Tab-separated table of C-alpha atoms and ligand atoms in Angstrom:
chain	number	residue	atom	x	y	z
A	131	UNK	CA	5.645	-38.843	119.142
A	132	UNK	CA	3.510	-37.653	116.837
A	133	UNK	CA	0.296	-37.483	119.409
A	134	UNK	CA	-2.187	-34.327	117.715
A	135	UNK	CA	-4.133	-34.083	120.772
A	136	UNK	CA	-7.385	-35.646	119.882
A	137	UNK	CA	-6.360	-39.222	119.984
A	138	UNK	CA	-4.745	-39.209	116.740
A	139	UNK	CA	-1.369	-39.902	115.398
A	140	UNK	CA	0.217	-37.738	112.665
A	141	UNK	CA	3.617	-39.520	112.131
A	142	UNK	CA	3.994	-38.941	108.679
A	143	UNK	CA	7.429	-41.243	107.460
A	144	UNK	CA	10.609	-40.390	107.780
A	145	UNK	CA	9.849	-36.936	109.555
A	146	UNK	CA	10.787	-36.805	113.690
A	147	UNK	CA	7.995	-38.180	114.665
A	148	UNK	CA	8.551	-41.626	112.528
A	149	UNK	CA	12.158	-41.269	114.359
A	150	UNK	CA	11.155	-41.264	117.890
A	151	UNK	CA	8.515	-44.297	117.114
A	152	UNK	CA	11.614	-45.690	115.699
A	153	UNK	CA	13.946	-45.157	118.207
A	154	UNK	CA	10.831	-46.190	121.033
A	155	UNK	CA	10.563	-50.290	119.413
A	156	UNK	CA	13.872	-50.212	118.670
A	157	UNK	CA	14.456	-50.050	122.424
A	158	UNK	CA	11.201	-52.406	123.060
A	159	UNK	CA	13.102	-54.984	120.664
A	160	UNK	CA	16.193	-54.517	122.592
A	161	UNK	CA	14.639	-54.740	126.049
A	162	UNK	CA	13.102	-58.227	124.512
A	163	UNK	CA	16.685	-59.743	123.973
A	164	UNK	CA	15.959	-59.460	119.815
A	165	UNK	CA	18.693	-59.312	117.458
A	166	UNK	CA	17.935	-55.822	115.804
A	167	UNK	CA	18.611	-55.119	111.834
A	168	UNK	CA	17.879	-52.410	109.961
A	169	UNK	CA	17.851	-52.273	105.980
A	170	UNK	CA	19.281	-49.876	103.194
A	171	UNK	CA	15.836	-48.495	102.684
A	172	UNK	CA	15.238	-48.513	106.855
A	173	UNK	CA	12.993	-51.625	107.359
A	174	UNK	CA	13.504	-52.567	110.907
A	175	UNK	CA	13.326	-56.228	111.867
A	176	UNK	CA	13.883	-57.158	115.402
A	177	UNK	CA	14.513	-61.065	115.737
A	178	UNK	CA	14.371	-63.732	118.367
A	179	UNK	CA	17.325	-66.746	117.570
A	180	UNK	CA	15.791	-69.245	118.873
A	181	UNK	CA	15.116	-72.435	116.740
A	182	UNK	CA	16.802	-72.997	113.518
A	183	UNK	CA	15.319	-72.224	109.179
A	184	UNK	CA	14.149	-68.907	107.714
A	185	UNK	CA	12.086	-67.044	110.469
A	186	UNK	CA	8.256	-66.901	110.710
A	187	UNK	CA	8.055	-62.787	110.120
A	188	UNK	CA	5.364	-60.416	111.768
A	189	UNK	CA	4.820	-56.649	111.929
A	190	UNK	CA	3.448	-53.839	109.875
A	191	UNK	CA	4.297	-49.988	109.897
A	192	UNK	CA	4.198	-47.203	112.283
A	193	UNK	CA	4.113	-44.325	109.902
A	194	UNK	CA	0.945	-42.946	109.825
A	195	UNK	CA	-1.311	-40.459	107.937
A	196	UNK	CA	-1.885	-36.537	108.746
A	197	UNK	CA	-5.153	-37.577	110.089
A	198	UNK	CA	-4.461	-40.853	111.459
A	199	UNK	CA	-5.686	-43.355	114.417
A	200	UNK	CA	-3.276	-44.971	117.015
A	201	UNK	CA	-3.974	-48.662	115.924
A	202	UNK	CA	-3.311	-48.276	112.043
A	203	UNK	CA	-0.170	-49.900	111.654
A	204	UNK	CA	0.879	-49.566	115.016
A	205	UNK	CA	-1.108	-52.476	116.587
A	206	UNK	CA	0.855	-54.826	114.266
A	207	UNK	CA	4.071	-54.261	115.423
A	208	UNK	CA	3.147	-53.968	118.747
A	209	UNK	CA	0.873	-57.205	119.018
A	210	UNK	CA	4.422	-58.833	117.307
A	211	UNK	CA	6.403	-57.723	120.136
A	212	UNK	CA	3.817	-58.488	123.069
A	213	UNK	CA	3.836	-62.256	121.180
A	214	UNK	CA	7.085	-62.858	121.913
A	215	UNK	CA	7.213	-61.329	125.345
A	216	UNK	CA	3.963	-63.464	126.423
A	217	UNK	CA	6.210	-67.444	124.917
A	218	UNK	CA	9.778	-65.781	126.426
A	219	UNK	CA	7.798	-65.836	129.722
A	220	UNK	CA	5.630	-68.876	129.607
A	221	UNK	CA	9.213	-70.464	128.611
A	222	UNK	CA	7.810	-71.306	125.095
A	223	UNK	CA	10.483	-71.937	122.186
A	224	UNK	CA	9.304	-72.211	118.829
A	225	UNK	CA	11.169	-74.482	116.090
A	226	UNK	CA	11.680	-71.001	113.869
A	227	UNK	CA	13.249	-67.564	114.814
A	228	UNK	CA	10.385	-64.985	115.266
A	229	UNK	CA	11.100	-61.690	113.353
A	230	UNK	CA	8.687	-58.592	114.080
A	231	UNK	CA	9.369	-55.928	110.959
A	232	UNK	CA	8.715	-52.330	110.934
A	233	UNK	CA	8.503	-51.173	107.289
A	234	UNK	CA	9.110	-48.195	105.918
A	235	UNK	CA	6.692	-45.812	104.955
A	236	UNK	CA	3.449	-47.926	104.594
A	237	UNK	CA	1.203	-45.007	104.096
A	238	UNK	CA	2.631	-43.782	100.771
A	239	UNK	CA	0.858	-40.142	102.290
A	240	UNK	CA	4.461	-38.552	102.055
A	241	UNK	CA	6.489	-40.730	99.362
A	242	UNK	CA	4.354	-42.584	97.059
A	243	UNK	CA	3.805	-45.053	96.498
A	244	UNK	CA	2.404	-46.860	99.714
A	245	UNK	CA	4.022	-49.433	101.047
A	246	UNK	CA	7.734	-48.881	99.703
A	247	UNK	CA	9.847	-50.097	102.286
A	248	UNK	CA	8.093	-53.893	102.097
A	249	UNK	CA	8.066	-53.603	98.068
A	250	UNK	CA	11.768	-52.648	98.103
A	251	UNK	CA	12.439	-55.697	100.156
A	252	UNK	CA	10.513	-58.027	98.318
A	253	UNK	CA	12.223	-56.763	95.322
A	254	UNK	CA	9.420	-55.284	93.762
A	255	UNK	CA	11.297	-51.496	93.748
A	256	UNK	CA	15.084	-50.806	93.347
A	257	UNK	CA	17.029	-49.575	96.367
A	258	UNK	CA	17.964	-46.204	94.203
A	259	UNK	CA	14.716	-45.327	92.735
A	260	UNK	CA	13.011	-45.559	96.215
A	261	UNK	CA	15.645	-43.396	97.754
A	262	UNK	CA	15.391	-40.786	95.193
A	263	UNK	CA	11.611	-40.641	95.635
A	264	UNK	CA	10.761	-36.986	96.387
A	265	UNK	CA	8.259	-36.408	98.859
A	266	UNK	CA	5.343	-34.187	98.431
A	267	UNK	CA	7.096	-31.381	101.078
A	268	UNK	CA	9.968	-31.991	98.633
A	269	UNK	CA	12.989	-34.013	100.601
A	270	UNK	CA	14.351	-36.865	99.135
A	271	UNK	CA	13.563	-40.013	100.727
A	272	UNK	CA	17.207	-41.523	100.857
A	273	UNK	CA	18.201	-37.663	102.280
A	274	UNK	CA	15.639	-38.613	104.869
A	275	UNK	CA	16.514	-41.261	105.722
A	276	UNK	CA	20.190	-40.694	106.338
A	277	UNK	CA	18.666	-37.390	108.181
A	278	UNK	CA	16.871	-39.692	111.009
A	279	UNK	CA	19.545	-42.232	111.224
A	280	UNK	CA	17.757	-45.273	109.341
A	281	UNK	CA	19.894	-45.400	106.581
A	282	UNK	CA	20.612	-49.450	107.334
A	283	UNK	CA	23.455	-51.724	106.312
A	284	UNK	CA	21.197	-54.933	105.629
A	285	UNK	CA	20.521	-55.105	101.850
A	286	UNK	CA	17.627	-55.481	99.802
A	287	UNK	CA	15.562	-57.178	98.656
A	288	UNK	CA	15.804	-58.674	102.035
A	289	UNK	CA	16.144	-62.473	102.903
A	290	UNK	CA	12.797	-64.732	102.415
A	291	UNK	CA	10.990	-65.192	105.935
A	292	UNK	CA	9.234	-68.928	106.322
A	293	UNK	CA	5.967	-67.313	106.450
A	294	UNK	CA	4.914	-63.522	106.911
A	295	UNK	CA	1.405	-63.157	108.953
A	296	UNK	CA	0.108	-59.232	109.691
A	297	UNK	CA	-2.304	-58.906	112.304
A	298	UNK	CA	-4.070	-54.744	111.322
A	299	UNK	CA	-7.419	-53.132	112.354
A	300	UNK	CA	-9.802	-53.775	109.089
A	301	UNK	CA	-10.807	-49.716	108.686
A	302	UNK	CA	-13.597	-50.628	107.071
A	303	UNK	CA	-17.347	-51.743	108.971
A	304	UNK	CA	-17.785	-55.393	107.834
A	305	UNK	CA	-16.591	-57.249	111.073
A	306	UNK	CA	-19.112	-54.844	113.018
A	307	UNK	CA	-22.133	-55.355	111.006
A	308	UNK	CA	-21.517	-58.845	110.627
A	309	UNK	CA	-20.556	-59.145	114.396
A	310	UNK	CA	-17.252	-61.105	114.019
A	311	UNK	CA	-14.975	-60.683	116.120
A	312	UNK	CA	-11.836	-61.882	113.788
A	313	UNK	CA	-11.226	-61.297	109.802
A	314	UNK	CA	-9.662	-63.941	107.984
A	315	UNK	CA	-8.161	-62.072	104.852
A	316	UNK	CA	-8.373	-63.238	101.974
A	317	UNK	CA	-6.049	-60.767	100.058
A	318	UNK	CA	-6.167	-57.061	99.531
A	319	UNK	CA	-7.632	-55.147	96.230
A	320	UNK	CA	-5.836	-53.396	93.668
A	321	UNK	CA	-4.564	-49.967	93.755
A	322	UNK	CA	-4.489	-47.368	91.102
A	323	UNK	CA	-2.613	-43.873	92.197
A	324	UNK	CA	-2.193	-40.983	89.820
A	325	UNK	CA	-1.049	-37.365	90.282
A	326	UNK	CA	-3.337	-35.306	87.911
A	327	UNK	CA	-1.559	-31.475	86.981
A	328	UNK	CA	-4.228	-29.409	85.166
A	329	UNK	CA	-2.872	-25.801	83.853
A	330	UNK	CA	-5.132	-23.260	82.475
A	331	UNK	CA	-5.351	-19.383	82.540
A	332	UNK	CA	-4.857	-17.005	85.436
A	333	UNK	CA	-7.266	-14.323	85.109
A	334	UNK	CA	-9.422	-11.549	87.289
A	335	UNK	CA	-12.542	-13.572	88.800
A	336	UNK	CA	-14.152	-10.188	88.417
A	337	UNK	CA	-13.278	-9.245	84.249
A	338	UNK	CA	-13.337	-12.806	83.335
A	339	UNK	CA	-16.360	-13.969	80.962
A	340	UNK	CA	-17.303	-17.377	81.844
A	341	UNK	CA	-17.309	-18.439	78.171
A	342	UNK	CA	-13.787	-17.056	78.368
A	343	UNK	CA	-12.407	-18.913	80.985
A	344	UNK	CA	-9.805	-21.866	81.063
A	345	UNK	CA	-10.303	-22.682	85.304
A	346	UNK	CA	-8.334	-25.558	86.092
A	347	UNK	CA	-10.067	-25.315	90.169
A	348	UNK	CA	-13.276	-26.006	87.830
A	349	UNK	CA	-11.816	-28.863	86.074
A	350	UNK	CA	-10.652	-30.285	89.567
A	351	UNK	CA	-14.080	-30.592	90.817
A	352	UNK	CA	-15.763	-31.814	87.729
A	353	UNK	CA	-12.907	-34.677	87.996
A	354	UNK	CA	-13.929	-35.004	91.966
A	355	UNK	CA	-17.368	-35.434	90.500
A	356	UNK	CA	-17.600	-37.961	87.516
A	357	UNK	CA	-14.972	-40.304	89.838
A	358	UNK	CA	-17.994	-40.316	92.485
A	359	UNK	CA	-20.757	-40.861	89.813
A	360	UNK	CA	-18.183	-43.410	88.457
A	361	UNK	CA	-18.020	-45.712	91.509
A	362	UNK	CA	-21.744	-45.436	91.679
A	363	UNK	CA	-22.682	-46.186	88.892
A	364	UNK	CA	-19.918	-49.408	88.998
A	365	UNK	CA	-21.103	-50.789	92.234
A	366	UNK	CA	-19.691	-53.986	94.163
A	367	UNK	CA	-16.115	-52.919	95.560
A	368	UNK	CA	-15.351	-49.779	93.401
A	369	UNK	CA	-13.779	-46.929	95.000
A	370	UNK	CA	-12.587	-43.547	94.126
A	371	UNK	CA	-11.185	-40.925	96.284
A	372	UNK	CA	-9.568	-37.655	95.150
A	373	UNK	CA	-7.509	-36.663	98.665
A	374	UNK	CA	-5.616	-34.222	97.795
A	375	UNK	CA	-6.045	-30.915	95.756
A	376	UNK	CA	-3.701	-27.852	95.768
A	377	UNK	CA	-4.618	-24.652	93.580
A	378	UNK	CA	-1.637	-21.942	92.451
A	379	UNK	CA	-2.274	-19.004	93.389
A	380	UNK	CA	-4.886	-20.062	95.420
A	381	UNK	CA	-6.567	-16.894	95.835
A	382	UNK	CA	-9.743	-15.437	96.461
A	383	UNK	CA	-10.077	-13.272	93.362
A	384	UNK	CA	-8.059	-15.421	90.930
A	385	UNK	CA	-9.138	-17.667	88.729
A	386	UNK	CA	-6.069	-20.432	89.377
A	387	UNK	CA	-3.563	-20.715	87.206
A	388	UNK	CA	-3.028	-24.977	87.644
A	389	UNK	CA	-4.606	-27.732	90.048
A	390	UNK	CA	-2.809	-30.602	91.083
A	391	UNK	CA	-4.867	-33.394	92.404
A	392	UNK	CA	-4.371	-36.918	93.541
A	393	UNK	CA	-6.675	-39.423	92.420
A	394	UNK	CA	-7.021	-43.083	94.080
A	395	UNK	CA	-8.775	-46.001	92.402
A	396	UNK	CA	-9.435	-49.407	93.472
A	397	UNK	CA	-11.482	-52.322	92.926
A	398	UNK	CA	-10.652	-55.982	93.994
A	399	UNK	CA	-11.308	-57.216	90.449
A	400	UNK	CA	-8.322	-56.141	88.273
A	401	UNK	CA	-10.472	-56.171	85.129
A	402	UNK	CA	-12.674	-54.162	86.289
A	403	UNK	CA	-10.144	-51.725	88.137
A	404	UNK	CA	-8.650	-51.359	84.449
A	405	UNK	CA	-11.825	-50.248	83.048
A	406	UNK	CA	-12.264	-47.938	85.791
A	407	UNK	CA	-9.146	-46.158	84.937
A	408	UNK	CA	-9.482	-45.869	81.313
A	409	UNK	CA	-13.153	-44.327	81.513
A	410	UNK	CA	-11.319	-41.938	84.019
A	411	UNK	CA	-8.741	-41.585	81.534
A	412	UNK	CA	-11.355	-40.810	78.678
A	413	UNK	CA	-13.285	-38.348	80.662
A	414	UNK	CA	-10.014	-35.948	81.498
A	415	UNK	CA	-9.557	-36.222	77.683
A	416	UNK	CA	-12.807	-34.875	76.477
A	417	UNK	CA	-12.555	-32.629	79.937
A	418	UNK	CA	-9.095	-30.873	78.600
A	419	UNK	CA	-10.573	-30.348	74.946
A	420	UNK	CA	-13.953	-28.658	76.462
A	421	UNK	CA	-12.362	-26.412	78.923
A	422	UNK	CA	-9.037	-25.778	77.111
A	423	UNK	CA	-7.020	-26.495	79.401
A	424	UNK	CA	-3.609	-29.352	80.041
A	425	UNK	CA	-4.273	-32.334	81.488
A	426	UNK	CA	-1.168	-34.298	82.696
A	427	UNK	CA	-1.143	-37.728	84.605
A	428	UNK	CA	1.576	-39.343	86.730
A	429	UNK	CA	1.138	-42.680	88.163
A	430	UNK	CA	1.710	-42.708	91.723
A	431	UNK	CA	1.355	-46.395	92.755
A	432	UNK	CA	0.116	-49.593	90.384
A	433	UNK	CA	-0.476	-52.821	92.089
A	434	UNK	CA	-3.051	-55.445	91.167
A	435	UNK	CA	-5.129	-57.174	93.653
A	436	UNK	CA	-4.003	-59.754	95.925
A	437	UNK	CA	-4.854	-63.092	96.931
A	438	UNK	CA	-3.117	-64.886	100.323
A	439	UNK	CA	-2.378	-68.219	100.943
A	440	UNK	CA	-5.255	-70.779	101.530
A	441	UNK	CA	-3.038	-73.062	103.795
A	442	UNK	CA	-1.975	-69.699	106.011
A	443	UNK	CA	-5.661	-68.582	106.055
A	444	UNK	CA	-6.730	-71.918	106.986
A	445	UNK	CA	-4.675	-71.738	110.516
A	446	UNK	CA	-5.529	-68.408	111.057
A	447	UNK	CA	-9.571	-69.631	110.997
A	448	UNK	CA	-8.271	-72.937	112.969
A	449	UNK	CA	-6.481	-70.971	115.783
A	450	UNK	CA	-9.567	-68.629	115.606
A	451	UNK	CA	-12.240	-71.439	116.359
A	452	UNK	CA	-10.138	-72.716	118.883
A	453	UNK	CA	-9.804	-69.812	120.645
A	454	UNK	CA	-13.591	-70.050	120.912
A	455	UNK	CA	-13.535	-66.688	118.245
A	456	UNK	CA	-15.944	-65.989	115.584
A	457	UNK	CA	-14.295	-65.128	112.563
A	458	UNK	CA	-15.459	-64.741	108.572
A	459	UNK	CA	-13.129	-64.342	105.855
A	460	UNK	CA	-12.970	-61.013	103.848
A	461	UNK	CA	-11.007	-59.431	101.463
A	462	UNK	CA	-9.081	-56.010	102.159
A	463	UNK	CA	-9.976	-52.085	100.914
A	464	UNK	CA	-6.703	-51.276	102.391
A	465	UNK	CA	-3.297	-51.739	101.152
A	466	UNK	CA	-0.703	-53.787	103.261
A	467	UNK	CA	2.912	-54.576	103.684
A	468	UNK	CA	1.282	-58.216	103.663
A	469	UNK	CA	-0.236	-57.638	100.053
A	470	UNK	CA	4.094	-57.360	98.970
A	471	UNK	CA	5.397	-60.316	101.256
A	472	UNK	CA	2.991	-62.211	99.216
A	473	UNK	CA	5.250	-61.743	96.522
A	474	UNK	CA	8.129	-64.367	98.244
A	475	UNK	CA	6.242	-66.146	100.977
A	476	UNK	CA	3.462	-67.986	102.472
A	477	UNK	CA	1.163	-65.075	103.693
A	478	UNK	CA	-1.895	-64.197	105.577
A	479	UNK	CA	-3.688	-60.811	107.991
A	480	UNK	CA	-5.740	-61.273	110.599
A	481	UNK	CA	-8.380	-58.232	111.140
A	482	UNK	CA	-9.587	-57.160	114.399
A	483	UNK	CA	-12.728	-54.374	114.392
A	484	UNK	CA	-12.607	-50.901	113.790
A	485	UNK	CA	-15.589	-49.543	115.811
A	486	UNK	CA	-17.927	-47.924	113.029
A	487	UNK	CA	-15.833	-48.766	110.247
A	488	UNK	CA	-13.428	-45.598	111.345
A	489	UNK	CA	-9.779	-45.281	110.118
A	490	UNK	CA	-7.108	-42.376	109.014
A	491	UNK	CA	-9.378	-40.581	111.437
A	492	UNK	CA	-8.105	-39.697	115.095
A	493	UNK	CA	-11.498	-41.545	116.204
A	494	UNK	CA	-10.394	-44.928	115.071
A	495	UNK	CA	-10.989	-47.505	118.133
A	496	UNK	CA	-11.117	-50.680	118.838
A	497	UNK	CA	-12.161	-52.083	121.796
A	498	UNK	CA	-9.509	-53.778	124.368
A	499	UNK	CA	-11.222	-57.008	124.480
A	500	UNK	CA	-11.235	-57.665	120.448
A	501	UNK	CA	-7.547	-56.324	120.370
A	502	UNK	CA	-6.590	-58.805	123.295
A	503	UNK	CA	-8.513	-62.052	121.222
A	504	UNK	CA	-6.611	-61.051	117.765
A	505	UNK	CA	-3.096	-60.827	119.317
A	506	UNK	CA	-3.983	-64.419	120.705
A	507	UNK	CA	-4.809	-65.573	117.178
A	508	UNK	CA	-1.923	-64.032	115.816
A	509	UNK	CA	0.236	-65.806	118.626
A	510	UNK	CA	-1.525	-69.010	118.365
A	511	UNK	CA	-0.748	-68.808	114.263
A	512	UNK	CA	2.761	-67.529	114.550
A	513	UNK	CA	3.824	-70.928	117.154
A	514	UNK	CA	1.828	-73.511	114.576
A	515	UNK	CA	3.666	-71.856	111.404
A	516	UNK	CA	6.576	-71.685	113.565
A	517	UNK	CA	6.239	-75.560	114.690
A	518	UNK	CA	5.370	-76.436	111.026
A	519	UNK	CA	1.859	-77.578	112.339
A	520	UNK	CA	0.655	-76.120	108.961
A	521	UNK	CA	1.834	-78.824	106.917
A	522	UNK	CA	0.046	-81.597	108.825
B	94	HGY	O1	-3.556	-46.565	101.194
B	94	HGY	C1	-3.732	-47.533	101.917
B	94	HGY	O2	-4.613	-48.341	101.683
B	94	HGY	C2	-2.866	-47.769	103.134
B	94	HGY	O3	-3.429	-47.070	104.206
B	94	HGY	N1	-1.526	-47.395	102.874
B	95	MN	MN1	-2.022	-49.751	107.818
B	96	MN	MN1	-3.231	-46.529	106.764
């Protein structure tokens, strides 16, 4: 489901693909003995009764981008379920039920913003504004939904796990370079998403003046290029990525009519993420004035950097050493489901590699040995958080 060929995954949410992924650990969670749920906004969570309290949560997403990697996401939920498969069989019980979640469109690359299904069961979203999110092919999300047979009956925001701890490939190079083999994460930055419409003038490219022209495709790239020069020129973690950019008509000999671009800002420092995005914000205004053309801006997604929880973190490193890993702490460039069950619980990531830094690419790997050692640490964390060994 969703294989492109060239060891990618395209399973963009809520389309077929998402549904046979879906249906495939739905079947994994049954074949494990799990109780399965699914939510009103289709989070999956597949738990193990065993013990008694709020469970100790795991998981991540399985959606993935146009473009994307088969460990993004993916490992997460998978590494959940192979932890409770490897303590069913060595006959180990924690003290907590184990819950592994699927969430619901993680990416955001369909129906912004990114990580909706996790933000709509922490609360953070209402059920009927998420499920009248329209996605950028145009379906709604709750049509969707009921379309694939995920529409669930459990409500949300969902109940409050004891703990939530997501094990992801970091996508970035850090662990490489350094040559650590686990990240300890220390929280994720903060994400600024904005839909930018430009509308100018249709016109001949051949009759057309410059000095007469109103070319929103020009404006477009100029926008492409001061958000580059911008994170340069801010340094540290600043980041700016226009990924999307769609021109109407979109033809050879027309100078376009509108541009509609997505722009995506982020910097772990909120401060400094806010004065990233009103010097953007400045620069399409004096950018509208001297091409004379509209500028329009809708936010996409909003969310301020994150910071997890020093006494989670602290097991993760302590089940790390004693698995005889080498680990570092670092903070996230990605966004996470983790970065929303922060908002209600005691949370923490491990990060395995991502061989040269690679991710949303169909070339993202990481090797079988460093996958192996992580889903130990994430099994070793889950039974101490489980056992309330975090609290000694
Ligand atoms: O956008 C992100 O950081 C994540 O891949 N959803
Ligand atoms: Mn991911
Ligand atoms: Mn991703």
């Amino acid at each position: 489901m969703g294989n492109t060929g060239d060891g990618g995954c395209c399973r963009l949410a809520l389309t077929d693909e998402d549904k046979e992924g879906r249906d495939l650990v739905v079947n994994w969670m049954k074949d494990l003995g799990l109780t399965v749920e699914i939510d009103a906004i289709g989070n999956i969570f597949g738990t193990w009764r065993v013990g008694a309290g709020a469970p100790v949560m795991t998981g991540s997403h399985i959606d993935t981008v146009r473009t994307g990697g088969i460990y993004d996401g993916n490992l997460g939920v998978i590494a959940g379920l192979e932890v409770i498969e490897t303590l069913q069989s060595a006959g180990v019980e924690p003290k907590r039920p184990i819950t592994v979640a699927v969430f619901t469109d993680e990416e955001g690359a369909r129906f912004a913003p990114d990580m909706l299904g996790s933000l709509v069961y922490v609360g953070g979203l209402g059920l009927e504004a998420a499920l009248d999110t329209k996605a950028i092919d145009g379906p709604r999300l709750g049509d969707e939904l009921e379309r694939i047979g995920y529409a669930g009956a459990l409500p949300c925001p969902g109940a409050t796990p004891h703990a939530f701890i997501e094990y992801h490939i970091e996508q970035g190079p850090v662990l490489e370079v350094e040559n650590q083999q686990i990240g300890v994460v220390t929280g994720v930055q903060g994400i600024s998403w904005q839909e930018i419409v430009i509308k100018g003038q249709s016109n001949h490219a051949g009759t057309t003046p410059m000095s007469m022209r109103h070319d929103p495709a020009y404006a477009a790239s100029m926008i492409g290029v001061f958000l580059r020069e911008l994170a340069r020129s801010m340094g540290g973690n600043q980041v700016c990525t226009v990924g999307r950019i769609e021109l109407v008509p979109n033809l050879i000999n027309v100078v376009p009519k509108s541009a509609t671009l997505t722009v995506d800002i982020r910097n772990t420092d909120e401060q400094l993420l806010q004065h990233a995005e009103s010097t953007f914000q400045d620069f399409i205004e004096r950018l509208a004035s001297t091409e004379g053309v509209e500028i329009t801006s809708r936010r996409l997604a909003r969310f301020e950097p994150v910071v997890f929880d020093d006494g989670v973190l602290d097991v993760i490193e302590r089940e790390s050493t004693a698995l005889g890993a080498t680990s570092m702490r670092l903070p996230s460039g990605a966004g996470h489901d983790a970065q929303m069950l922060a908002r209600v619980c005691p949370t923490g990531m491990i990060f395995t590699q991502s061989h040269k830094g690679l991710s949303h690419n169909p070339a993202e790997h990481t090797d079988a040995d460093l996958l192996e050692l992580g889903a130990n640490v994430l099994l070793a964390t889950m039974l101490a958080m489980a056992n309330d060994e975090h609290l000694n």
